[in-house]
PDB file of C-alpha atoms in Angstrom:
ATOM      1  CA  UNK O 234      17.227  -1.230 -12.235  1.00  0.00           C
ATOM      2  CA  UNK O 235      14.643  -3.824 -11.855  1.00  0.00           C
ATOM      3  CA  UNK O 236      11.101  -2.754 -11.647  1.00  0.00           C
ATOM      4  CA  UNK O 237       8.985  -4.603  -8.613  1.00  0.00           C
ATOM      5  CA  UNK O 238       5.514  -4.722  -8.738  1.00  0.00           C
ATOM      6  CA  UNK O 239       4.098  -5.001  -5.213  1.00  0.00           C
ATOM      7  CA  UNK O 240       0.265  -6.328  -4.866  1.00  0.00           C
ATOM      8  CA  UNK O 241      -2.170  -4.770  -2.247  1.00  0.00           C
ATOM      9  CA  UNK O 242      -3.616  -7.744  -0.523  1.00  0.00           C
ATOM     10  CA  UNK O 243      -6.859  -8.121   1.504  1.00  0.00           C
ATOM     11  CA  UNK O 244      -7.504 -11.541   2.431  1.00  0.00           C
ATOM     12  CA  UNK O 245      -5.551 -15.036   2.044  1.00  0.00           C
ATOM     13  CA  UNK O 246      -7.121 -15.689  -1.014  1.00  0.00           C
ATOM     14  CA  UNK O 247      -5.574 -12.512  -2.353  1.00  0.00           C
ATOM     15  CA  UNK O 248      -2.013 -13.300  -1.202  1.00  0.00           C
ATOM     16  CA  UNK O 249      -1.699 -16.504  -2.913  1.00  0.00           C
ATOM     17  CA  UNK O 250      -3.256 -14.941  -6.404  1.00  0.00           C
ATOM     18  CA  UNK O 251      -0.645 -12.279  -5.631  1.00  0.00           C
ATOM     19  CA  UNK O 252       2.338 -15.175  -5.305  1.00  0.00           C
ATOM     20  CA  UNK O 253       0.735 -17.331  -8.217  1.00  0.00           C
ATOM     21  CA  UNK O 254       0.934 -14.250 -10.428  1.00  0.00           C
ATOM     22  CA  UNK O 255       4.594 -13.277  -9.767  1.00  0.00           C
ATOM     23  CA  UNK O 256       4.641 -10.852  -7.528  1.00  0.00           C
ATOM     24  CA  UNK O 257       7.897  -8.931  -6.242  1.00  0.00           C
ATOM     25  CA  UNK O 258       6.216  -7.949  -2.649  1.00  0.00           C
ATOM     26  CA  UNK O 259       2.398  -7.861  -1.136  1.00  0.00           C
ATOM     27  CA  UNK O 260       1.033  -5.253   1.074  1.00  0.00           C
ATOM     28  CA  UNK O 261      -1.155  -7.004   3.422  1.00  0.00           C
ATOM     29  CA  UNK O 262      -3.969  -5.539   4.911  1.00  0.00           C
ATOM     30  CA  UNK O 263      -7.954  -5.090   5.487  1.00  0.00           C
ATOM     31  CA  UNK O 264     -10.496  -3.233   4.296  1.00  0.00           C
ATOM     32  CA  UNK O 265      -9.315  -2.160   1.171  1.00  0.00           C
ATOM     33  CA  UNK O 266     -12.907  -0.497   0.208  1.00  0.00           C
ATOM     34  CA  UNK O 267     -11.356   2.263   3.010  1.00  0.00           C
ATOM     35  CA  UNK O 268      -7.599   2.589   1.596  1.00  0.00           C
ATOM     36  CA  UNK O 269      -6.954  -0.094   3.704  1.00  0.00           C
ATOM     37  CA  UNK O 270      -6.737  -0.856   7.763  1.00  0.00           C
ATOM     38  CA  UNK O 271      -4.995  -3.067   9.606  1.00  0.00           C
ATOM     39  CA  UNK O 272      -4.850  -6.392   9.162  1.00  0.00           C
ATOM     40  CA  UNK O 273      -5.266  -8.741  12.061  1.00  0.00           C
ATOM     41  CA  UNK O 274      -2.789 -10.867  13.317  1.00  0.00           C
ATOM     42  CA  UNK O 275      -4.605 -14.019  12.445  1.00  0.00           C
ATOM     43  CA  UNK O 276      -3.991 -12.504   8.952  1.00  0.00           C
ATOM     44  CA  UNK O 277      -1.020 -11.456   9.149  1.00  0.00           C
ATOM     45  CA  UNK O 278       0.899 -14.780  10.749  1.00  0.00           C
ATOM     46  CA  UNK O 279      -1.328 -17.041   8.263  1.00  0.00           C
ATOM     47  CA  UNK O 280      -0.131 -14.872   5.161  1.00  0.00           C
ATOM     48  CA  UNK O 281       3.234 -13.958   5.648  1.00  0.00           C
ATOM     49  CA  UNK O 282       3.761 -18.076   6.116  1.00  0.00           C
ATOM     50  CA  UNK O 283       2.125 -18.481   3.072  1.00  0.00           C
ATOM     51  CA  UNK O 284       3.694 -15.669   0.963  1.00  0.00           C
ATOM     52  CA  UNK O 285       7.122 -17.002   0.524  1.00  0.00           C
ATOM     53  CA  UNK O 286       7.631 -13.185  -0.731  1.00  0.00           C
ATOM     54  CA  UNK O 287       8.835 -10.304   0.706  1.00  0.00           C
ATOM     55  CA  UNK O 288       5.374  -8.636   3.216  1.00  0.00           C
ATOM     56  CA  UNK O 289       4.965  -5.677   4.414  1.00  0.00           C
ATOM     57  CA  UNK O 290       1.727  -4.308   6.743  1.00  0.00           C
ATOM     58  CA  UNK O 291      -0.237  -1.840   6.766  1.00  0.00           C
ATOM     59  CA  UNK O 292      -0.385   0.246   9.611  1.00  0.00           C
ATOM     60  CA  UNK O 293      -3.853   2.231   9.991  1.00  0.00           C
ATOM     61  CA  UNK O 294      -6.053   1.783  12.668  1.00  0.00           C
ATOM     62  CA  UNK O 295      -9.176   3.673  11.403  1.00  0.00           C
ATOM     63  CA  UNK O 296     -10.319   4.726   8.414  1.00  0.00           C
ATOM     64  CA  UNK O 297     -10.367   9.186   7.281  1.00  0.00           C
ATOM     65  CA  UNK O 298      -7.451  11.579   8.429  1.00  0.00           C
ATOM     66  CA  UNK O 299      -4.164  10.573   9.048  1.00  0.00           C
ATOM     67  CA  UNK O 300      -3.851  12.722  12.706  1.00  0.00           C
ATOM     68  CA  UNK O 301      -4.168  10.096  15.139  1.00  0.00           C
ATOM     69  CA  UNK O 302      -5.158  10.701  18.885  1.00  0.00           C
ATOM     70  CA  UNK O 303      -2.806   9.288  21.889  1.00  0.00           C
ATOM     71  CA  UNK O 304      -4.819   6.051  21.956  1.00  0.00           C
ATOM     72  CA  UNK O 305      -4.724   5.686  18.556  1.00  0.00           C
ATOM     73  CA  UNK O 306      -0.805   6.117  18.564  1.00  0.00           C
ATOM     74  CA  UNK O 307      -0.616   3.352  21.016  1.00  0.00           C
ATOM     75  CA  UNK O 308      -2.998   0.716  18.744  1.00  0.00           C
ATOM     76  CA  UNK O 309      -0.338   1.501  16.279  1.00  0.00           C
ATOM     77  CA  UNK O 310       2.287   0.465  18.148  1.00  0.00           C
ATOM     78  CA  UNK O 311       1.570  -2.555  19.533  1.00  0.00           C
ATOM     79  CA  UNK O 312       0.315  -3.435  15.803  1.00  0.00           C
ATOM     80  CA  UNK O 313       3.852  -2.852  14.653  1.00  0.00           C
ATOM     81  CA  UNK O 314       4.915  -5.344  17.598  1.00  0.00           C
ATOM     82  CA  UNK O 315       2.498  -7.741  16.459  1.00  0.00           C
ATOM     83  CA  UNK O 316       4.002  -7.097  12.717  1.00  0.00           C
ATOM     84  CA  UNK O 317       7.230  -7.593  14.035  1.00  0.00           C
ATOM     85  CA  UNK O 318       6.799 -10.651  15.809  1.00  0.00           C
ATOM     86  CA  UNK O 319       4.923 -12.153  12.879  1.00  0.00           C
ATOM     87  CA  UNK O 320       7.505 -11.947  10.417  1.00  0.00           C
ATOM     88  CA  UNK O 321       7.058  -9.134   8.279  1.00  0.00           C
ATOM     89  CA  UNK O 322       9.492  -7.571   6.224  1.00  0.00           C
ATOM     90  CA  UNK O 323       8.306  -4.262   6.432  1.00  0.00           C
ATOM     91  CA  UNK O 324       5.427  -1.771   7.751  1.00  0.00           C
ATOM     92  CA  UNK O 325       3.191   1.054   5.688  1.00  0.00           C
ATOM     93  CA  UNK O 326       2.457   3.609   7.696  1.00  0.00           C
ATOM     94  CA  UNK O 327       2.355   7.570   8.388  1.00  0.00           C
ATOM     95  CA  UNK O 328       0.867  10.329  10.128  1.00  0.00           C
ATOM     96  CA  UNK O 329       0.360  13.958   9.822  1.00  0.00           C
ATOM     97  CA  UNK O 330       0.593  17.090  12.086  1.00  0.00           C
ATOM     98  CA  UNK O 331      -2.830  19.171  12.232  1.00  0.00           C
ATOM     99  CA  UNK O 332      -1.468  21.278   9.551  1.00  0.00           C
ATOM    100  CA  UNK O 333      -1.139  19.132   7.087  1.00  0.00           C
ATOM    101  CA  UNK O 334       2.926  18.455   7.725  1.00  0.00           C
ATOM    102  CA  UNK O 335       4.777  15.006   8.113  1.00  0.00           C
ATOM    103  CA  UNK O 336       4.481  14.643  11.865  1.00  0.00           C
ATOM    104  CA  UNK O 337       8.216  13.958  12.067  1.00  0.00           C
ATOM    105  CA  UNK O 338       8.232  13.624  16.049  1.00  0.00           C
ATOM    106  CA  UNK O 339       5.512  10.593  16.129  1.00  0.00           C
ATOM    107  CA  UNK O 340       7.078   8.800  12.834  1.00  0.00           C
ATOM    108  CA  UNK O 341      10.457   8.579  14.294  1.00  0.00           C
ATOM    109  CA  UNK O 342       9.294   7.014  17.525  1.00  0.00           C
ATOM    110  CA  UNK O 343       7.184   4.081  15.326  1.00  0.00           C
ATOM    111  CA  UNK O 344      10.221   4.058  12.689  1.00  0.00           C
ATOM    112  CA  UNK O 345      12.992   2.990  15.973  1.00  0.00           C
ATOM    113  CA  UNK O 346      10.199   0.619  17.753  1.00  0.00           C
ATOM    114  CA  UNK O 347       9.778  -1.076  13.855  1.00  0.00           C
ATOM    115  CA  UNK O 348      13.614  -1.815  12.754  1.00  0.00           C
ATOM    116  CA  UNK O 349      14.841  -3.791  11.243  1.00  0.00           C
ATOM    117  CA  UNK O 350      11.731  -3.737   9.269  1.00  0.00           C
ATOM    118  CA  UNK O 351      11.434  -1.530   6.345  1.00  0.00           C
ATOM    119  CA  UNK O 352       9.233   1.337   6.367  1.00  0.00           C
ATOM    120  CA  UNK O 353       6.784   3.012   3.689  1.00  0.00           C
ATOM    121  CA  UNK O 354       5.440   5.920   4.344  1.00  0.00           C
ATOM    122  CA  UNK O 355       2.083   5.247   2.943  1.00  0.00           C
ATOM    123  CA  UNK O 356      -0.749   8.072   0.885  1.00  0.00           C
ATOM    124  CA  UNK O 357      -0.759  10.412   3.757  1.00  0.00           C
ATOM    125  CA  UNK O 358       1.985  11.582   1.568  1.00  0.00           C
ATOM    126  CA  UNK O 359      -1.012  12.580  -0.744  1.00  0.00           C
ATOM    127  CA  UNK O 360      -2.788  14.736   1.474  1.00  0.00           C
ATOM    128  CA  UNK O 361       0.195  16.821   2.947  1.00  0.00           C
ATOM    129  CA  UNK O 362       0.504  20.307   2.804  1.00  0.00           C
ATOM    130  CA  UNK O 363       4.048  20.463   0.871  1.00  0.00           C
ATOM    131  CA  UNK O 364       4.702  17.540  -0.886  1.00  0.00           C
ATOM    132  CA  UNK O 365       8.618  18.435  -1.580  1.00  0.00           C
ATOM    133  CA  UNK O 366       9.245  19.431   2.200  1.00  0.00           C
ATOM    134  CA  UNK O 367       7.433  16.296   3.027  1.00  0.00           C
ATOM    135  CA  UNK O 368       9.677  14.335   0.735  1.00  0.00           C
ATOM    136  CA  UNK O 369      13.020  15.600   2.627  1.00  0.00           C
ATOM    137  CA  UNK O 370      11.307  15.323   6.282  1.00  0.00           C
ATOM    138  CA  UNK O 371       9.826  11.406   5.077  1.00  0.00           C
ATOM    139  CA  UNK O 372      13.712  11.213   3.905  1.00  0.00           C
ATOM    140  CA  UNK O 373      15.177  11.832   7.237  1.00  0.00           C
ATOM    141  CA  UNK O 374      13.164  10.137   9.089  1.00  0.00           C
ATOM    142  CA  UNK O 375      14.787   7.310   6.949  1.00  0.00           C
ATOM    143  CA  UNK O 376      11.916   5.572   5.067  1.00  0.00           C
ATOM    144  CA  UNK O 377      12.485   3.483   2.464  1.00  0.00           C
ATOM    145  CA  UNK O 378       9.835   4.512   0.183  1.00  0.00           C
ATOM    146  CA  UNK O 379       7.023   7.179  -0.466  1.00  0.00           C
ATOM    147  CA  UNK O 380       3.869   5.713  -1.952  1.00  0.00           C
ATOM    148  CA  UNK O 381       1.829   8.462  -3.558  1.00  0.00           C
ATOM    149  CA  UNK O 382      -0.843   8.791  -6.176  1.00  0.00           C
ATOM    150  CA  UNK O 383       1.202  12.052  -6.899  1.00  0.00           C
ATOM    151  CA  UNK O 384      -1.782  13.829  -4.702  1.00  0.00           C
ATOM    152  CA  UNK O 385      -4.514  13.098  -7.545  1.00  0.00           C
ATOM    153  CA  UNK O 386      -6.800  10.572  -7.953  1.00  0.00           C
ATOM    154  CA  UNK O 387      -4.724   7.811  -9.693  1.00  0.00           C
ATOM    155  CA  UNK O 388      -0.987   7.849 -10.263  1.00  0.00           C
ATOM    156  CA  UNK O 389      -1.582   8.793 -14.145  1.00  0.00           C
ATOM    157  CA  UNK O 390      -2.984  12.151 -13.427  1.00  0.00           C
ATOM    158  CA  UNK O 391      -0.347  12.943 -10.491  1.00  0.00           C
ATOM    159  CA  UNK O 392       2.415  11.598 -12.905  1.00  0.00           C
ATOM    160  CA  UNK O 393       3.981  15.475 -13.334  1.00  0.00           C
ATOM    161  CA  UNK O 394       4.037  15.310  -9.328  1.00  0.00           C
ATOM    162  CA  UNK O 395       6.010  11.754  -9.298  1.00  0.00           C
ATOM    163  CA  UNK O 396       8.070  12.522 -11.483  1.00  0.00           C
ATOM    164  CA  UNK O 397       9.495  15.480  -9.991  1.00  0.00           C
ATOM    165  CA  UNK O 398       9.554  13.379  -6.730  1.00  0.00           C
ATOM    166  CA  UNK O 399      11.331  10.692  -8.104  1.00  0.00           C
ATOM    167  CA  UNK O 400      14.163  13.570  -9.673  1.00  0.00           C
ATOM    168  CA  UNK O 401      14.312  15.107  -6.026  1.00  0.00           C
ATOM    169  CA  UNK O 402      14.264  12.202  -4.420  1.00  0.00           C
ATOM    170  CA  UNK O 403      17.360  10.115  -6.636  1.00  0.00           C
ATOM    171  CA  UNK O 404      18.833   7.834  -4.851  1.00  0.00           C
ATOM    172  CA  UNK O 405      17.530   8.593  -1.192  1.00  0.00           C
ATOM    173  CA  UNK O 406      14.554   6.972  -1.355  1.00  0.00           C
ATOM    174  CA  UNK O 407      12.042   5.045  -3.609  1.00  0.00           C
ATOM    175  CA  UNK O 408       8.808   6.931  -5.322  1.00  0.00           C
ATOM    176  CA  UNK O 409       6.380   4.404  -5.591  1.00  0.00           C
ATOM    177  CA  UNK O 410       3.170   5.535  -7.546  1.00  0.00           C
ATOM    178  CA  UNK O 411       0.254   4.041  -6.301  1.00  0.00           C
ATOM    179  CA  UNK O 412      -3.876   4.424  -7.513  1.00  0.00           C
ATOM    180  CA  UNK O 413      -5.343   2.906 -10.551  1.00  0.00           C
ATOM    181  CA  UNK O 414      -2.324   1.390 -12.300  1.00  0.00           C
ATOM    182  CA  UNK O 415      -3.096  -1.884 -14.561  1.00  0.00           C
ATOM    183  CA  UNK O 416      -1.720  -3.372 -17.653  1.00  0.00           C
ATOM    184  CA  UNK O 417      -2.937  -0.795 -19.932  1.00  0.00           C
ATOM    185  CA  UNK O 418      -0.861   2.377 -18.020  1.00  0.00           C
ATOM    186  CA  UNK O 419       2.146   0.549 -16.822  1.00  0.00           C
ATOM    187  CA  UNK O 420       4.309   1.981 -19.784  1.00  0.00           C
ATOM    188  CA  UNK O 421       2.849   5.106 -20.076  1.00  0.00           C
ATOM    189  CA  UNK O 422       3.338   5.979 -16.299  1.00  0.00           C
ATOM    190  CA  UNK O 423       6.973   3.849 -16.710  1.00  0.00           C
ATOM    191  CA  UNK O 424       7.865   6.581 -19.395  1.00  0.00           C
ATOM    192  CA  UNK O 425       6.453   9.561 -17.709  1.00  0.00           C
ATOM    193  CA  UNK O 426       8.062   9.151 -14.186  1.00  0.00           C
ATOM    194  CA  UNK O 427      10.499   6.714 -14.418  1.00  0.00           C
ATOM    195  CA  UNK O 428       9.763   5.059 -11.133  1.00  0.00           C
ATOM    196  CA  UNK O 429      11.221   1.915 -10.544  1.00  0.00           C
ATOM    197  CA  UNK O 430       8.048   0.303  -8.258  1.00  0.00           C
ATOM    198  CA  UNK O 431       4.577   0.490  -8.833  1.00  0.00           C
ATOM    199  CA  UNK O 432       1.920  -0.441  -5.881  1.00  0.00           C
ATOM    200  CA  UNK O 433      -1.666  -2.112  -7.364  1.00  0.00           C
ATOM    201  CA  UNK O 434      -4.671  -4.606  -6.413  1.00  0.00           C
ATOM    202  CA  UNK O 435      -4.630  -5.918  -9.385  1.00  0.00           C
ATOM    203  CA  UNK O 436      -8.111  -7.084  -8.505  1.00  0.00           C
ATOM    204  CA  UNK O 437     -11.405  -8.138  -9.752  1.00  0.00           C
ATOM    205  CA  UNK O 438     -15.027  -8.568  -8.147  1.00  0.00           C
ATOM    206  CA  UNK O 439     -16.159 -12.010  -7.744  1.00  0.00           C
ATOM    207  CA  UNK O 440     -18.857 -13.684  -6.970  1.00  0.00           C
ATOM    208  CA  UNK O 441     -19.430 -14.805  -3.197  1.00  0.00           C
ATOM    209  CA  UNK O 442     -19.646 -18.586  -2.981  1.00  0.00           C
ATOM    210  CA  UNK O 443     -23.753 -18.338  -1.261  1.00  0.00           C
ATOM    211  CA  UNK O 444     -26.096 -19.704  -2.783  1.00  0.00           C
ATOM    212  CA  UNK O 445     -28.970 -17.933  -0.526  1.00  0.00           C
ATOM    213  CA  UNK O 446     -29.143 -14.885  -0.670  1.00  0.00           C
ATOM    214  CA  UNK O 447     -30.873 -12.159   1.334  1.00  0.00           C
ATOM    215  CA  UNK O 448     -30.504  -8.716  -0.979  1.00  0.00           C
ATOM    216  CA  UNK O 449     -32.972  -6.719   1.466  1.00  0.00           C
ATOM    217  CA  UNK O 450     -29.879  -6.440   4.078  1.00  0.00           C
ATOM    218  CA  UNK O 451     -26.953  -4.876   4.026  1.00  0.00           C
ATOM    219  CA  UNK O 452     -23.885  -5.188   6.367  1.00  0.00           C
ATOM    220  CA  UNK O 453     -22.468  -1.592   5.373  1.00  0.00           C
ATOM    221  CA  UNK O 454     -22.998   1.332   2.941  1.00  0.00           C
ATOM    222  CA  UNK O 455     -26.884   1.461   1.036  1.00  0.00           C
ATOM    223  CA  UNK O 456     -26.619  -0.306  -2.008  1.00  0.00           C
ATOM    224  CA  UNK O 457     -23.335  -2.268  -1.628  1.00  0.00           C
ATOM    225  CA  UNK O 458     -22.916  -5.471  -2.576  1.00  0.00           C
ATOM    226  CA  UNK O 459     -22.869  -7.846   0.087  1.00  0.00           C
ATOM    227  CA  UNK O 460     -22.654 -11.184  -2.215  1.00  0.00           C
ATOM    228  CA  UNK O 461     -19.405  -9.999  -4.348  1.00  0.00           C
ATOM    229  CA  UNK O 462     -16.244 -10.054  -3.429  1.00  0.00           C
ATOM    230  CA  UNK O 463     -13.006  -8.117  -4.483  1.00  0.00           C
ATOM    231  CA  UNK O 464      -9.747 -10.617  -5.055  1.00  0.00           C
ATOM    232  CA  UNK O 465      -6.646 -10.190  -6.829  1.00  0.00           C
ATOM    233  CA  UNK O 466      -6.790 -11.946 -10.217  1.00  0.00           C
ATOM    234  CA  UNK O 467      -3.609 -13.708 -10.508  1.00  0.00           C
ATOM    235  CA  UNK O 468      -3.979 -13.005 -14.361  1.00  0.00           C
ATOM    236  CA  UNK O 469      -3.917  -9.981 -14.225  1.00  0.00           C
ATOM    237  CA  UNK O 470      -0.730 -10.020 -12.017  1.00  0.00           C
ATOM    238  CA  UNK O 471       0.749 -12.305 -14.519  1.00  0.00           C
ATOM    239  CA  UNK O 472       0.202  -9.944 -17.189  1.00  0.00           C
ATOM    240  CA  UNK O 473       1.358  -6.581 -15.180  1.00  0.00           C
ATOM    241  CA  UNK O 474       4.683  -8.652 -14.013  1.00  0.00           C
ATOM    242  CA  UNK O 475       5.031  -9.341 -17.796  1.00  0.00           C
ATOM    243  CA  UNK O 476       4.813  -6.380 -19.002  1.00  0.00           C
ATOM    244  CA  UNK O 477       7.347  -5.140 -15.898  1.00  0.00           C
ATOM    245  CA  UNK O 478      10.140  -7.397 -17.203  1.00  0.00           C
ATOM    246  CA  UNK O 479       9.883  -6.095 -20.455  1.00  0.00           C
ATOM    247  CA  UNK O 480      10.601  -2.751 -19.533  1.00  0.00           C
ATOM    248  CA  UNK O 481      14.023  -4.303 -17.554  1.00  0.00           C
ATOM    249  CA  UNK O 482      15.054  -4.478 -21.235  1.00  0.00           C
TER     250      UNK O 482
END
């Protein structure tokens, strides 16, 4: 089986690094310094054009928990519509019940408004109550994938988790690991869970292109940088796509 690499993408600059590089898929959205939001549609119909590879969206309208409020449930589905219309391949999304379950009754309604798009039921996975009754619900809702960091924080320490995911799961649905994976884990995790696709940045922090610079300000958190900027490195996607086709051997 052919192992895909698919490249979390925050701006346009990221998706062509991500193509450039080699690519098998990008997640496009915003944000990524939150787990990721939304994208807008500017970004979304300006990417997807430029991709010329398979693109899927996130779906997330607001950063912390993954129980969303009636309004909230609505943003989410007109972004899907707006996904839709735009050309993507496929959504990332999910959403849990107050107790920490799949919230099966919500998920279906996006799933039927999103076909014939895929659907990836995205690291809400990794906060669920019951990760193996969440697999089975997340399987008959009819997702195509599960990505998970295995419910730790990076798919290396959650590997004993994916892996028995990935058993359960055979051929019903894909176990993407997802969280801190780079060239210098890929075979490790490879051997440990036997996964098939892996989900990265594949990122570095670059300079901003200002030459002023007012570091008294900032637009966010204390302290943050407000003159770097995180892009994926299409080196580094070069070398994780290389490393992915030798383990097709």
């Amino acid at each position: 089986m052919k192992i895909i690499i698919e490249i979390c993408t925050g701006s346009v600059e990221s998706v062509l690094a991500a193509k450039k590089g080699g690519a098998g898929r990008i997640e496009l959205c915003s944000a990524l310094s939150l787990g990721g939001l939304t994208p807008t549609q500017s970004l979304m119909e300006y990417a997807i054009n430029k991709a010329g590879i398979e693109s899927f969206v996130l779906i997330r309208p607001r950063s912390g928990d993954f129980h969303y409020t009636r309004a909230e449930y609505e943003i989410m589905k007109s972004d899907i519509f707006t996904a839709k219309s735009c050309g993507a391949a496929g959504i990332v999304t999910g959403m849990l019940n107050t107790d920490g379950s799949v919230d099966t009754c919500r998920m279906k309604e996006l799933i039927e408004m999103a076909r014939p798009m895929k659907i990836t039921f995205h690291r809400a996975f990794d906060v669920c109550i019951d990760p193996f009754k969440a697999l089975e619900d997340i399987i008959g809702l009819g997702c195509e994938r599960i990505l998970t960091s295995g419910q730790a924080m990076d798919a290396l320490s959650g590997s004993g988790l994916i892996a028995g995911l990935v058993e359960q799961a055979g051929s019903r649905i894909i176990i993407m690991p997802g969280s801190g994976i780079n060239a210098s884990n890929l075979r490790q995790l490879h051997q440990q869970t036997k996964a098939i696709e892996y989900h990265l940045s594949a990122s570095k922090l670059k300079p901003g292109r200002m030459h002023f610079r007012n570091n008294s300000v900032n637009m966010g958190s204390s302290g943050a940088d407000e003159y770097s900027i995180r892009e994926t490195d299409p080196g580094l996607v070069d070398e994780i796509c290389r490393i992915a086709r030798s383990l097709n051997d």
